Tab-separated table of C-alpha atoms in Angstrom:
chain	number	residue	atom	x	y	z
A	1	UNK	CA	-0.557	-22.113	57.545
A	2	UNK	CA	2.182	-21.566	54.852
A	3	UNK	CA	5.343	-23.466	54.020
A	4	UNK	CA	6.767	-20.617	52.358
A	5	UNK	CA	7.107	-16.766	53.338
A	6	UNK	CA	7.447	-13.821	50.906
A	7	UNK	CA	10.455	-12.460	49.916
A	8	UNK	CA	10.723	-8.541	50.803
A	9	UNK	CA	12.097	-6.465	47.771
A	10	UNK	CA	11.488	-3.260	48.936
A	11	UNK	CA	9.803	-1.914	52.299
A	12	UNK	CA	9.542	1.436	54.332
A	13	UNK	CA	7.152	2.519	57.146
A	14	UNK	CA	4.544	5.432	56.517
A	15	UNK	CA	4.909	7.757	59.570
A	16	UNK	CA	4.992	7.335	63.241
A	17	UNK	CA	2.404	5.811	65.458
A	18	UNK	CA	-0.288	6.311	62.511
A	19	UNK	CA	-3.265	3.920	61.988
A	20	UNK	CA	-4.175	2.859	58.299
A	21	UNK	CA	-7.228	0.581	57.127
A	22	UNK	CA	-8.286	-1.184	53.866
A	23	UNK	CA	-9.250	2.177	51.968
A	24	UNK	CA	-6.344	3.773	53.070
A	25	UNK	CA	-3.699	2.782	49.791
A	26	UNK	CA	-3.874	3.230	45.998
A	27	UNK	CA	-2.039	2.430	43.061
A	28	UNK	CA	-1.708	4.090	39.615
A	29	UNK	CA	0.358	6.287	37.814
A	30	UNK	CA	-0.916	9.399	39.221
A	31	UNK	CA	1.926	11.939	37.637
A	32	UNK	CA	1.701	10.228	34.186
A	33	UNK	CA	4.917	9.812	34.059
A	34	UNK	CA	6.230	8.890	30.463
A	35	UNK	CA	7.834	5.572	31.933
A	36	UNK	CA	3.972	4.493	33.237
A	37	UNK	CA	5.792	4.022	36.683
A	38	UNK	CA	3.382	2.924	38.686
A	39	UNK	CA	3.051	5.224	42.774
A	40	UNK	CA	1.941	3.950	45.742
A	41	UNK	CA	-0.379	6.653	47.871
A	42	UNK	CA	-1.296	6.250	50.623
A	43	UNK	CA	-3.361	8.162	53.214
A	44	UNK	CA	-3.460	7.804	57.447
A	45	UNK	CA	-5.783	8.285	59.975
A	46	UNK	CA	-3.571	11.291	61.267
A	47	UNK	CA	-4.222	13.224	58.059
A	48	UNK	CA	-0.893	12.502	56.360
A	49	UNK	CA	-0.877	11.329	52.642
A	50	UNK	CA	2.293	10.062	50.963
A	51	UNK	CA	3.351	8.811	47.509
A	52	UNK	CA	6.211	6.228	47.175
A	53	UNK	CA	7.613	5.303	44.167
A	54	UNK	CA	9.610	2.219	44.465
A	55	UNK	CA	12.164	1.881	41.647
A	56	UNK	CA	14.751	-0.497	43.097
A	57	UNK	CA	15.534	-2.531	45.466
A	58	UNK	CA	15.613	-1.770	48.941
A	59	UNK	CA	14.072	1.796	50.567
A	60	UNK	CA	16.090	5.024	49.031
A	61	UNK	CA	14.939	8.421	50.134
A	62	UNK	CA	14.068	9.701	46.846
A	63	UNK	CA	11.823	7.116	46.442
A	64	UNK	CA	9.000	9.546	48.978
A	65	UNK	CA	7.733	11.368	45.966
A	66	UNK	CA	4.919	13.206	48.120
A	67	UNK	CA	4.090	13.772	52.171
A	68	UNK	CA	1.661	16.657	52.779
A	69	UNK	CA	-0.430	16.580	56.487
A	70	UNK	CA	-3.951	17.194	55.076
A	71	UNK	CA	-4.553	18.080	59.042
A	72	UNK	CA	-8.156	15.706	58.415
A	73	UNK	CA	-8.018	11.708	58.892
A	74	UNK	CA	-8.592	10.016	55.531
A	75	UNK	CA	-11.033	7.237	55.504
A	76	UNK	CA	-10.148	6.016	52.089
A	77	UNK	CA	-7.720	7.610	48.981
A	78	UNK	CA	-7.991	6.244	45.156
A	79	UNK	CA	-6.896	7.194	41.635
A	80	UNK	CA	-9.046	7.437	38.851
A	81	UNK	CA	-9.863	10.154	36.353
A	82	UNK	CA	-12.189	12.724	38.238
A	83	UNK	CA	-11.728	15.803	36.778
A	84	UNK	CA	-13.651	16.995	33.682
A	85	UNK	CA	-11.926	19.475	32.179
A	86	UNK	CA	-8.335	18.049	32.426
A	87	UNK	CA	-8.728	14.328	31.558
A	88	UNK	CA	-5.843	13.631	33.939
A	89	UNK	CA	-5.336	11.157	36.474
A	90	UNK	CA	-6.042	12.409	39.530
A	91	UNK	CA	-6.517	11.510	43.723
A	92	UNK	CA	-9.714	11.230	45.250
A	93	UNK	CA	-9.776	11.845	48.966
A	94	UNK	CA	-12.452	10.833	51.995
A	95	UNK	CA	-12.575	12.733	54.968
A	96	UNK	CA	-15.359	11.908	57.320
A	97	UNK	CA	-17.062	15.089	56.353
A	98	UNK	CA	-15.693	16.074	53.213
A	99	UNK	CA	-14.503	14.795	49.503
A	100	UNK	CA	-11.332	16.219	48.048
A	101	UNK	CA	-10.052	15.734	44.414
A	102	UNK	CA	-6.380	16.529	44.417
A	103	UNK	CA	-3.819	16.355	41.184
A	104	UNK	CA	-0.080	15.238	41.432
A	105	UNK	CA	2.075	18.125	39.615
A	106	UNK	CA	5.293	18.015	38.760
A	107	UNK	CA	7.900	20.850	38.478
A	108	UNK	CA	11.471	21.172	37.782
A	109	UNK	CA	13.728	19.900	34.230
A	110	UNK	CA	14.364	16.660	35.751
A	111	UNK	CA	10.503	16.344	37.466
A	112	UNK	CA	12.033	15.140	40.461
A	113	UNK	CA	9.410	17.865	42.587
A	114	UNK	CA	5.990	16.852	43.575
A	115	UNK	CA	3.202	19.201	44.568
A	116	UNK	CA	-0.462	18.685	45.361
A	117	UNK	CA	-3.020	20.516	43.993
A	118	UNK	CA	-6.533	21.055	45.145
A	119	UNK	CA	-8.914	20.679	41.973
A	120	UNK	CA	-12.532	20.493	43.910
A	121	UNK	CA	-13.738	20.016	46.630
A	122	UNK	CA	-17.226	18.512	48.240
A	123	UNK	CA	-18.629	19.189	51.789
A	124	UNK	CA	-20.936	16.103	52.576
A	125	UNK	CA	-23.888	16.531	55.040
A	126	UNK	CA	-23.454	13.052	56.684
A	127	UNK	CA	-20.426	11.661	58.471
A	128	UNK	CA	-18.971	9.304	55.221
A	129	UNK	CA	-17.754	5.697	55.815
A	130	UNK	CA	-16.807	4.527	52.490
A	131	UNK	CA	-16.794	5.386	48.544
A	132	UNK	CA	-16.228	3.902	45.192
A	133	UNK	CA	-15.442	5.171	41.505
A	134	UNK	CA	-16.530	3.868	37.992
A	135	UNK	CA	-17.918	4.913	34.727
A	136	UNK	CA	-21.488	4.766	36.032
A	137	UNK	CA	-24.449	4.775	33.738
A	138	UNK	CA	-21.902	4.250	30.812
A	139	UNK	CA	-19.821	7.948	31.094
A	140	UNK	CA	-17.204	7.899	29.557
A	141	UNK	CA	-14.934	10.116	32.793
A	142	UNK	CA	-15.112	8.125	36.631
A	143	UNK	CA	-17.916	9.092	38.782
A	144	UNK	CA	-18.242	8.796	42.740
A	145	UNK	CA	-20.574	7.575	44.866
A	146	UNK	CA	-20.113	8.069	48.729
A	147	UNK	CA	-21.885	5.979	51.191
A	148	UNK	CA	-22.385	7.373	54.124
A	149	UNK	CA	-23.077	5.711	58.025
A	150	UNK	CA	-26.839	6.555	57.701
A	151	UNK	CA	-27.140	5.112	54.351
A	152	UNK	CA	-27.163	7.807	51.769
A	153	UNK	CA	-25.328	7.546	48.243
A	154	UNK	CA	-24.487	10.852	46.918
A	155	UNK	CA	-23.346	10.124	43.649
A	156	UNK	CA	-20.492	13.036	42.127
A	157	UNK	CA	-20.195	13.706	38.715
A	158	UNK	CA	-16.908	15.398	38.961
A	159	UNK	CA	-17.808	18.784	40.231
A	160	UNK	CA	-21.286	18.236	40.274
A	161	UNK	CA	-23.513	16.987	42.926
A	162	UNK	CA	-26.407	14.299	40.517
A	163	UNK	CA	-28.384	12.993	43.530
A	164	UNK	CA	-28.115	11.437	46.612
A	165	UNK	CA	-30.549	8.316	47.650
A	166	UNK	CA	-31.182	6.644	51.332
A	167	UNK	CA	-31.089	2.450	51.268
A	168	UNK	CA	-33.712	0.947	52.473
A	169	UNK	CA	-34.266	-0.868	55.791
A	170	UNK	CA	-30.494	0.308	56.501
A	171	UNK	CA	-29.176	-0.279	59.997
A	172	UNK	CA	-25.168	0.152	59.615
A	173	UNK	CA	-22.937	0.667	56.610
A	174	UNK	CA	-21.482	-2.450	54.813
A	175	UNK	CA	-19.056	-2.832	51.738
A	176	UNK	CA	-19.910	-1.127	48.632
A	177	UNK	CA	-18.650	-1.989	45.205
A	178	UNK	CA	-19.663	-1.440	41.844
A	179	UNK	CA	-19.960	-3.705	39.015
A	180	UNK	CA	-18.648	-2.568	35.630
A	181	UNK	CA	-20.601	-5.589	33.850
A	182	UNK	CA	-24.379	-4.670	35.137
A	183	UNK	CA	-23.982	-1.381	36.010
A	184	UNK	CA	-25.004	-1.474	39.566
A	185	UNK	CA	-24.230	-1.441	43.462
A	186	UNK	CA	-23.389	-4.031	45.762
A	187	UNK	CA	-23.052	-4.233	49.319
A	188	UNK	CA	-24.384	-6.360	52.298
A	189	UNK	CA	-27.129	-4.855	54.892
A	190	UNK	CA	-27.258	-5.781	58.734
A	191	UNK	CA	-29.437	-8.854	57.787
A	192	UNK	CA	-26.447	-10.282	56.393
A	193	UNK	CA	-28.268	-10.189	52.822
A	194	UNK	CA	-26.148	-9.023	49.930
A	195	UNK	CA	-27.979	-6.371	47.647
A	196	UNK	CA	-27.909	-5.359	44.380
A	197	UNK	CA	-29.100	-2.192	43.297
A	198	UNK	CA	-28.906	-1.114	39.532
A	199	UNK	CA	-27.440	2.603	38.406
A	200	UNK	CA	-30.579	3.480	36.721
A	201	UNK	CA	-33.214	2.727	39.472
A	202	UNK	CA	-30.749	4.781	41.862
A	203	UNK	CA	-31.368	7.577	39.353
A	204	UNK	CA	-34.456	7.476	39.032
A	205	UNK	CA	-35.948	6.864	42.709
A	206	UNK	CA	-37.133	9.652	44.805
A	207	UNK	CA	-34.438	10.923	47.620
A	208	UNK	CA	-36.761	10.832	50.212
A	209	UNK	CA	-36.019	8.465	52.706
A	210	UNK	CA	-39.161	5.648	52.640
A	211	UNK	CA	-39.965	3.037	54.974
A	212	UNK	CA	-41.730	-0.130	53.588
A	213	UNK	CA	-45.136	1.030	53.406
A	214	UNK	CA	-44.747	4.516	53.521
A	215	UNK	CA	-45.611	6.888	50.517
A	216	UNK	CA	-44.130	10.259	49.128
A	217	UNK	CA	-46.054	13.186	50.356
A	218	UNK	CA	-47.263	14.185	46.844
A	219	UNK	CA	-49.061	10.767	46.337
A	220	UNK	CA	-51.150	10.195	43.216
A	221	UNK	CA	-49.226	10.282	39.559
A	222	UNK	CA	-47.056	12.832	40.474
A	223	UNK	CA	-45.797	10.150	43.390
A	224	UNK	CA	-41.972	9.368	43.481
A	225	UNK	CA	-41.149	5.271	43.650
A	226	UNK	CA	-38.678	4.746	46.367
A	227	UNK	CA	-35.173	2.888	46.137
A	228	UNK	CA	-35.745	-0.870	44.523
A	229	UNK	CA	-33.542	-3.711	44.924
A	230	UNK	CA	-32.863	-5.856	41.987
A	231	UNK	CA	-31.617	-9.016	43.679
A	232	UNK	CA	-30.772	-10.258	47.229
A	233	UNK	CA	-29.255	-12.991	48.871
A	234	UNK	CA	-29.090	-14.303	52.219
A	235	UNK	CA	-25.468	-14.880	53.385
A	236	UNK	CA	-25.652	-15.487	56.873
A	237	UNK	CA	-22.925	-13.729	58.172
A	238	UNK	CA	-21.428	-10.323	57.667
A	239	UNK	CA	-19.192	-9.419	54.604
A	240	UNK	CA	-15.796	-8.085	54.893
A	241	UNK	CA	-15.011	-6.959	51.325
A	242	UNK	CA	-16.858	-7.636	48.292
A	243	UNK	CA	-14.713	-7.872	44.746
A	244	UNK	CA	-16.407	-7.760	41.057
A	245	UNK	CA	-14.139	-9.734	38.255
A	246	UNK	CA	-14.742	-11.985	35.264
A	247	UNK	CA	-13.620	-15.891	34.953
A	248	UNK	CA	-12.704	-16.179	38.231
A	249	UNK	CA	-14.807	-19.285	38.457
A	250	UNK	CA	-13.699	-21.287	35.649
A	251	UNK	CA	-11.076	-23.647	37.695
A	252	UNK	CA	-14.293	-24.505	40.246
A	253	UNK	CA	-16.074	-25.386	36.869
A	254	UNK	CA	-13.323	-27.256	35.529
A	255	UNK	CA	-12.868	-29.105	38.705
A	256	UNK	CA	-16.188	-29.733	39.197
A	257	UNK	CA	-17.329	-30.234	35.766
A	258	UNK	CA	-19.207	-27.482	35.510
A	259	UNK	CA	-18.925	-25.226	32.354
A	260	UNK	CA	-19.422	-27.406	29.808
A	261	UNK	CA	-21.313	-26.809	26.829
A	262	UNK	CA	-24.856	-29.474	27.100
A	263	UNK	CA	-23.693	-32.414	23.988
A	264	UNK	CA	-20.078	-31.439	24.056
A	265	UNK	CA	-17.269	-33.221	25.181
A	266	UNK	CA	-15.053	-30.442	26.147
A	267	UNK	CA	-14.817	-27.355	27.992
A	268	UNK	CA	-16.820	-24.311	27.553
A	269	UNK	CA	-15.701	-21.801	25.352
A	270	UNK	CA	-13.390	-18.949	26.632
A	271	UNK	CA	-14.131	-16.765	24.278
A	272	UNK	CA	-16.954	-15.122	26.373
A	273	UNK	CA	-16.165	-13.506	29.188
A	274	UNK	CA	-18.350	-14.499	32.880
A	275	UNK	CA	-19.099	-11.854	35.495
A	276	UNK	CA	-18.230	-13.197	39.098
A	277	UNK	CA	-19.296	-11.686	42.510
A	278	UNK	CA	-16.472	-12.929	45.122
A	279	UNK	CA	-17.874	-12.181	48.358
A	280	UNK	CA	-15.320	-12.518	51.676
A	281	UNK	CA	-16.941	-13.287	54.407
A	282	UNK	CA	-16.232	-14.008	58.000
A	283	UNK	CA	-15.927	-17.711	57.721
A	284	UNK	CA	-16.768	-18.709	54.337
A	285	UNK	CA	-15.964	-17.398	50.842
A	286	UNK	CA	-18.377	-16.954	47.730
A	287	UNK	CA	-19.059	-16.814	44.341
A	288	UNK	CA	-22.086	-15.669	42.672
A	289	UNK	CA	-23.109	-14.790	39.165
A	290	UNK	CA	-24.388	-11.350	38.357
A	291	UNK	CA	-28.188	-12.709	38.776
A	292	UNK	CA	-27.236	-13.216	42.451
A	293	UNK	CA	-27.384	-17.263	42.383
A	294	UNK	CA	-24.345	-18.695	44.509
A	295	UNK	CA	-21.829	-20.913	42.254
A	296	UNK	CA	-19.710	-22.146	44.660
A	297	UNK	CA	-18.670	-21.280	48.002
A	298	UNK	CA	-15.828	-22.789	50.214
A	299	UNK	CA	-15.303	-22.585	54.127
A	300	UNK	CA	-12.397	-20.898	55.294
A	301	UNK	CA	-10.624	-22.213	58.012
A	302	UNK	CA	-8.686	-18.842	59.312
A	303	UNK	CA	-9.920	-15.520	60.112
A	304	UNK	CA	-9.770	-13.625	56.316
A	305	UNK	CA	-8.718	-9.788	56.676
A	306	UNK	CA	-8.767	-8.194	52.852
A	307	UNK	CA	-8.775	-9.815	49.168
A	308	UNK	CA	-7.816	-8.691	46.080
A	309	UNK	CA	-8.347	-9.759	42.125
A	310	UNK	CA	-5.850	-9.571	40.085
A	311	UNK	CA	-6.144	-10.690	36.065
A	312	UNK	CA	-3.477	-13.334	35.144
A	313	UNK	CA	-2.967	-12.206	31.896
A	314	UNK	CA	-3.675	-8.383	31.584
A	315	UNK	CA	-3.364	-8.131	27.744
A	316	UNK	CA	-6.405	-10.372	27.370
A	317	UNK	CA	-8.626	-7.806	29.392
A	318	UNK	CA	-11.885	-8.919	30.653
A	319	UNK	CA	-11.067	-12.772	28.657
A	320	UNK	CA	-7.771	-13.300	31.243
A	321	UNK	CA	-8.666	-15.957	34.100
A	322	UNK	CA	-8.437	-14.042	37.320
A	323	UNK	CA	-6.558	-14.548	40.567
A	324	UNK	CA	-7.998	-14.171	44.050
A	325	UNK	CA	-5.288	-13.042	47.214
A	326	UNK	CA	-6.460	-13.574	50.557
A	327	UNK	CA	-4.759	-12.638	53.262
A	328	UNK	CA	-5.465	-13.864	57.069
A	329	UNK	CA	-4.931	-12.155	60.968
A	330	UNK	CA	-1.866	-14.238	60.780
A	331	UNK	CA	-0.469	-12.421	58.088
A	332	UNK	CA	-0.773	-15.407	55.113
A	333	UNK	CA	-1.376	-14.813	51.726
A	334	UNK	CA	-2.921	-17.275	49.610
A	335	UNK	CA	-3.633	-17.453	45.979
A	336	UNK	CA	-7.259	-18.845	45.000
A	337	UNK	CA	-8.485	-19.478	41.689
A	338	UNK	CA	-12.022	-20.680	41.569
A	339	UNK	CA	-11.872	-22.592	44.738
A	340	UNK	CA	-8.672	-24.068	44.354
A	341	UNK	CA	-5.610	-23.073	46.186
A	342	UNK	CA	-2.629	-22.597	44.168
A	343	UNK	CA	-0.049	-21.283	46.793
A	344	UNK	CA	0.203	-19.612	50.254
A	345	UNK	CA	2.854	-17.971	51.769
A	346	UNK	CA	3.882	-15.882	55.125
A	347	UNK	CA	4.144	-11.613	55.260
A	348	UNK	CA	6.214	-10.127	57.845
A	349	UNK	CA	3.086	-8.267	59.174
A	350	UNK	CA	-0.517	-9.224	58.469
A	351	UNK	CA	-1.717	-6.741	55.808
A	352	UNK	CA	-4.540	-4.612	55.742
A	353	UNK	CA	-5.209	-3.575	52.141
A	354	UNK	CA	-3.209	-5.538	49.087
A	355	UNK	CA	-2.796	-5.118	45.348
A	356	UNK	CA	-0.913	-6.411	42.588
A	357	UNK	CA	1.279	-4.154	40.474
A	358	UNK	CA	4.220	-4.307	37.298
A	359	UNK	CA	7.663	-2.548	38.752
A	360	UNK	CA	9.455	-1.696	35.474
A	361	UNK	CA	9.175	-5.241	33.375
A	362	UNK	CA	8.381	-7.148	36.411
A	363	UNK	CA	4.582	-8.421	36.598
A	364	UNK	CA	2.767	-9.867	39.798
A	365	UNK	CA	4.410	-7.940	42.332
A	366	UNK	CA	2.793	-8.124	46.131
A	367	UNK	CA	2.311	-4.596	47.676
A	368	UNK	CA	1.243	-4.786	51.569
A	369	UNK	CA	-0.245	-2.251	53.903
A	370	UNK	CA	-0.416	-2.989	57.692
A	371	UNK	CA	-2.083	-1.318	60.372
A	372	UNK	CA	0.717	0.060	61.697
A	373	UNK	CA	1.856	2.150	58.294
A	374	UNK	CA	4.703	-0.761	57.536
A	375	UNK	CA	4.374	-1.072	53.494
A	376	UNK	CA	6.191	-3.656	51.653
A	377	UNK	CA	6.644	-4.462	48.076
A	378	UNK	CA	7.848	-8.049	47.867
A	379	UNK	CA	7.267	-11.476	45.778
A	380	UNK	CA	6.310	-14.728	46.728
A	381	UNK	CA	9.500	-16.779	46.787
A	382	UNK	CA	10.270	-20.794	47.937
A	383	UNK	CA	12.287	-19.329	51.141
A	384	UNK	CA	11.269	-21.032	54.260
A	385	UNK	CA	10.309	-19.484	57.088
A	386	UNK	CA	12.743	-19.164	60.630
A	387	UNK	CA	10.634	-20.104	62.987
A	388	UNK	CA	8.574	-23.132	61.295
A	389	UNK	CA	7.848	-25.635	63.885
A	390	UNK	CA	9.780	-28.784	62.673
A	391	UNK	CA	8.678	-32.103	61.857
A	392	UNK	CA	8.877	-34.952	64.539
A	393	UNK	CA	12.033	-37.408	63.620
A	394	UNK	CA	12.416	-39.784	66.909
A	395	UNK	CA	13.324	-43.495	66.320
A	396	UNK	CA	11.688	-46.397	65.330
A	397	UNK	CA	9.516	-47.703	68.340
A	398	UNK	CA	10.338	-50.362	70.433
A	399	UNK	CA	7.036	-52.075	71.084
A	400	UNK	CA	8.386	-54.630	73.620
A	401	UNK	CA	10.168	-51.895	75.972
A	402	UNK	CA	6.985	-50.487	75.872
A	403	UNK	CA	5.066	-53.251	77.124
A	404	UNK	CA	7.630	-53.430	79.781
A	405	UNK	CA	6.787	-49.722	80.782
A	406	UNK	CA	3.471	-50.373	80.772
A	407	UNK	CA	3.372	-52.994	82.982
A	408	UNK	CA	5.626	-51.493	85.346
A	409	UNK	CA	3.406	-48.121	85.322
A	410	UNK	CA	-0.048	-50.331	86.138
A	411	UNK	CA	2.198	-52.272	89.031
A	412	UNK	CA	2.971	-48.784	90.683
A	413	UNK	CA	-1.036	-47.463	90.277
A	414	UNK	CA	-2.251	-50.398	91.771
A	415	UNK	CA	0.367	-50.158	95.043
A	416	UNK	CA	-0.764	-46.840	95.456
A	417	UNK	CA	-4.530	-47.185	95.241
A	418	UNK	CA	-4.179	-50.369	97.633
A	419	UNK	CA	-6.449	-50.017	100.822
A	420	UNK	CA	-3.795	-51.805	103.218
A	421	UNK	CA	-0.532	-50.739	103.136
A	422	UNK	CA	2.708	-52.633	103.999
A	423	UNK	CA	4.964	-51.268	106.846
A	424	UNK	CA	8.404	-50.036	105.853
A	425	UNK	CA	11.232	-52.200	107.098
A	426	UNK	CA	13.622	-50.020	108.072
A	427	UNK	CA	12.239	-48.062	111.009
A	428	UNK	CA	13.842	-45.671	113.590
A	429	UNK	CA	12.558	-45.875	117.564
A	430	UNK	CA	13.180	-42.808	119.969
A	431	UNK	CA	13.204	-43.607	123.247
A	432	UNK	CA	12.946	-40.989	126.051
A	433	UNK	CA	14.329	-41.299	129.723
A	434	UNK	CA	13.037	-38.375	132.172
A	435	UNK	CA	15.612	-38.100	135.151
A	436	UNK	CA	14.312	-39.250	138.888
A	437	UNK	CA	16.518	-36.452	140.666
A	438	UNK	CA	17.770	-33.331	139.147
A	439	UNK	CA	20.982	-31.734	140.179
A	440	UNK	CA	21.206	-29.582	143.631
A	441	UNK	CA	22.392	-25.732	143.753
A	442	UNK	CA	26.442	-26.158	143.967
């Protein structure tokens, strides 16, 4: 799939025999450190959560900032801001049935020790599958919402419980994602639609769990409306991760045409910023606007695993054109914007969650978790890989010994698939004499 592979600059293994997934890294600068080093963490199915902070090349032992066995497996770990009274970046945690908040201290004149502290804690009453953070409802501190595998979403406000709804028509748990731009929910039902639910309506709906048809058991004006959908669209097969951004699009406009203002020569303006849905799917990738219409969609021809958006130019906030990574079973990376395809390359190991991070003054740097716990900081370099099947270089062909061949090959078929065949002319003949008398007793 790729000419080129990526060139490891620094790599380690989490653990022994442990099992990760696509919740199971994140990146920030959970110690705020004063050098805005950035720390990977990352948390197993074994109950085991690390921090790594690569500095250098190649694996050094300081570089394990953190290990501390949790003794519960860890769905899915992220950083954010979820503690009130603090302000400080801090660790969110999923167990299956529980939702820890943890803070990174540091100790010691040279901060060189790491301890985890326990801020809050949540006990959930369903078995969780997945979560995600934001500012929800316009707060100005990072909220959580929980989704669990009979469709509930509690929603945390830091310490505090704010309600909990049930999806409707909800058969098994999908991806879950929420958009900054629109303040709502997205994630794709059993039908294969993809659903958008806005923040408000959540709020606002009644937490009992109501079929199409059904009513509240108050009824009358004191009746509760149940959970509304604001938009849906049919995909037609199931979603594997579903990623918010903003001009992601704008190379499938430009290539297309698209995006220009009506009367004007030129391109749009890129002043404003556009909201794009990238949905990755099983066999196809999409793009839809926040209202849930597709813009453009292209079929992939590999077996996609995990994606990640990354802005191009991060000083330029929600106005920088946006990057899509998509990695493949085969352990490819390739770089999309809009649907174009800018580069590809080949990981050791096919990764299960990626992300794009800055290591000291060094921008667009891959980061790589695989199933197996092998993480891997590298860049995308021009070295090619080992074992690339080579091109075919034979000699110019020789039609006329060719026609030769062929001729000779038709005059051996037709010998063989002849009904009367001729008798060999070299033969051998045994001849066998049976003695008249035989030899007396001496």
């Amino acid at each position: 799939m790729s000419l080129f592979k990526t060139r490891e600059w620094w790599s380690t293994t989490c653990g022994n025999g442990e099992e990760f997934d696509h919740g199971c890294m994140a990146i920030g600068n959970v110690d705020e450190a004063l050098d805005g080093g950035v720390k990977i963490v990352t948390g197993s199915f074994s109950g085991v959560i690390r921090v790594h902070a690569p500095k250098d090349i190649d694996y050094k032992v300081d570089d394990l900032v953190l290990e501390a066995d949790l003794k519960l497996p860890m769905i899915q770990v992220e950083v954010g801001r979820f503690v009130s009274h603090t302000g400080r970046t801090s660790i969110a945690v999923l167990h299956p049935r529980k939702l820890a908040v943890y803070t990174l201290d540091t100790k010691g004149a040279a901060s060189t020790c790491h301890q985890l502290s326990l801020d809050y804690e949540h006990r959930l009453e369903h078995t969780a599958c997945n979560m995600i953070f934001g500012q929800f409802g316009g707060a100005h501190t990072d909220y959580i919402c929980v989704q669990s595998m009979d469709g509930q979403l509690s929603v945390f406000e830091q310490e505090t419980l704010a309600f909990a709804r049930y999806l409707p028509n909800f058969l098994i748990p999908g991806p879950l994602v929420y958009c900054r731009q629109n303040d709502s929910f997205l994630t794709c039902n059993s039908c294969f639609e993809l659903e958008c639910y806005k923040y408000q309506v959540l709020a606002s709906s009644s937490a009992d769990r109501l079929r199409d048809g059904e009513k509240s058991e108050s009824g009358g004006l004191t009746a509760k409306k149940k959970v509304q959908v604001d938009w849906k669209l049919c995909l037609g097969e199931a979603a594997i991760q579903i990623v918010t951004t903003t001009n992601f699009s704008a190379g499938a406009a430009e290539g297309s045409g698209a995006g220009q203002r009506p009367g004007s020569g030129g391109p749009a303006s890129t002043t404003s910023s556009r909201v794009d849905i990238v949905v990755l799917a099983e066999r196809t990738l999409f793009v839809l606007s926040e209202a849930g219409h597709i813009k453009s969609q292209k079929k992939l021809e590999y077996l996609p695993t995990v994606c990640h958006a990354f802005p191009v130019r991060p000083e330029m906030g929600d106005h920088s054109p946006t990057h899509l990574l998509v990695a493949d079973s085969t352990g490819s990376v390739m770089v999309y914007h809009g649907m174009h395809l800018l580069w590809a390359s080949k990981c050791e190991v096919p990764p299960v969650a990626l992300s794009i991070v800055k290591v000291g003054t060094v921008g667009g740097i891959l980061v790589g978790l695989a199933d197996d716990g092998s993480l891997g900081v590298s860049y995308m370099g021009t070295e090619p890989p080992v074992n690339v099947v080579g091109g075919y270089e034979g000699k110019e062909l020789d039609y006329e010994e060719m026609d030769d061949e062929h001729r000779r090959l038709l005059g051996i078929i037709r010998e063989s698939m002849a009904e009367t065949k001729a008798e060999p002319v070299d033969v051998v003949q045994i001849r066998v004499q049976v003695p008249t008398h035989l030899d007396g007793a001496g």
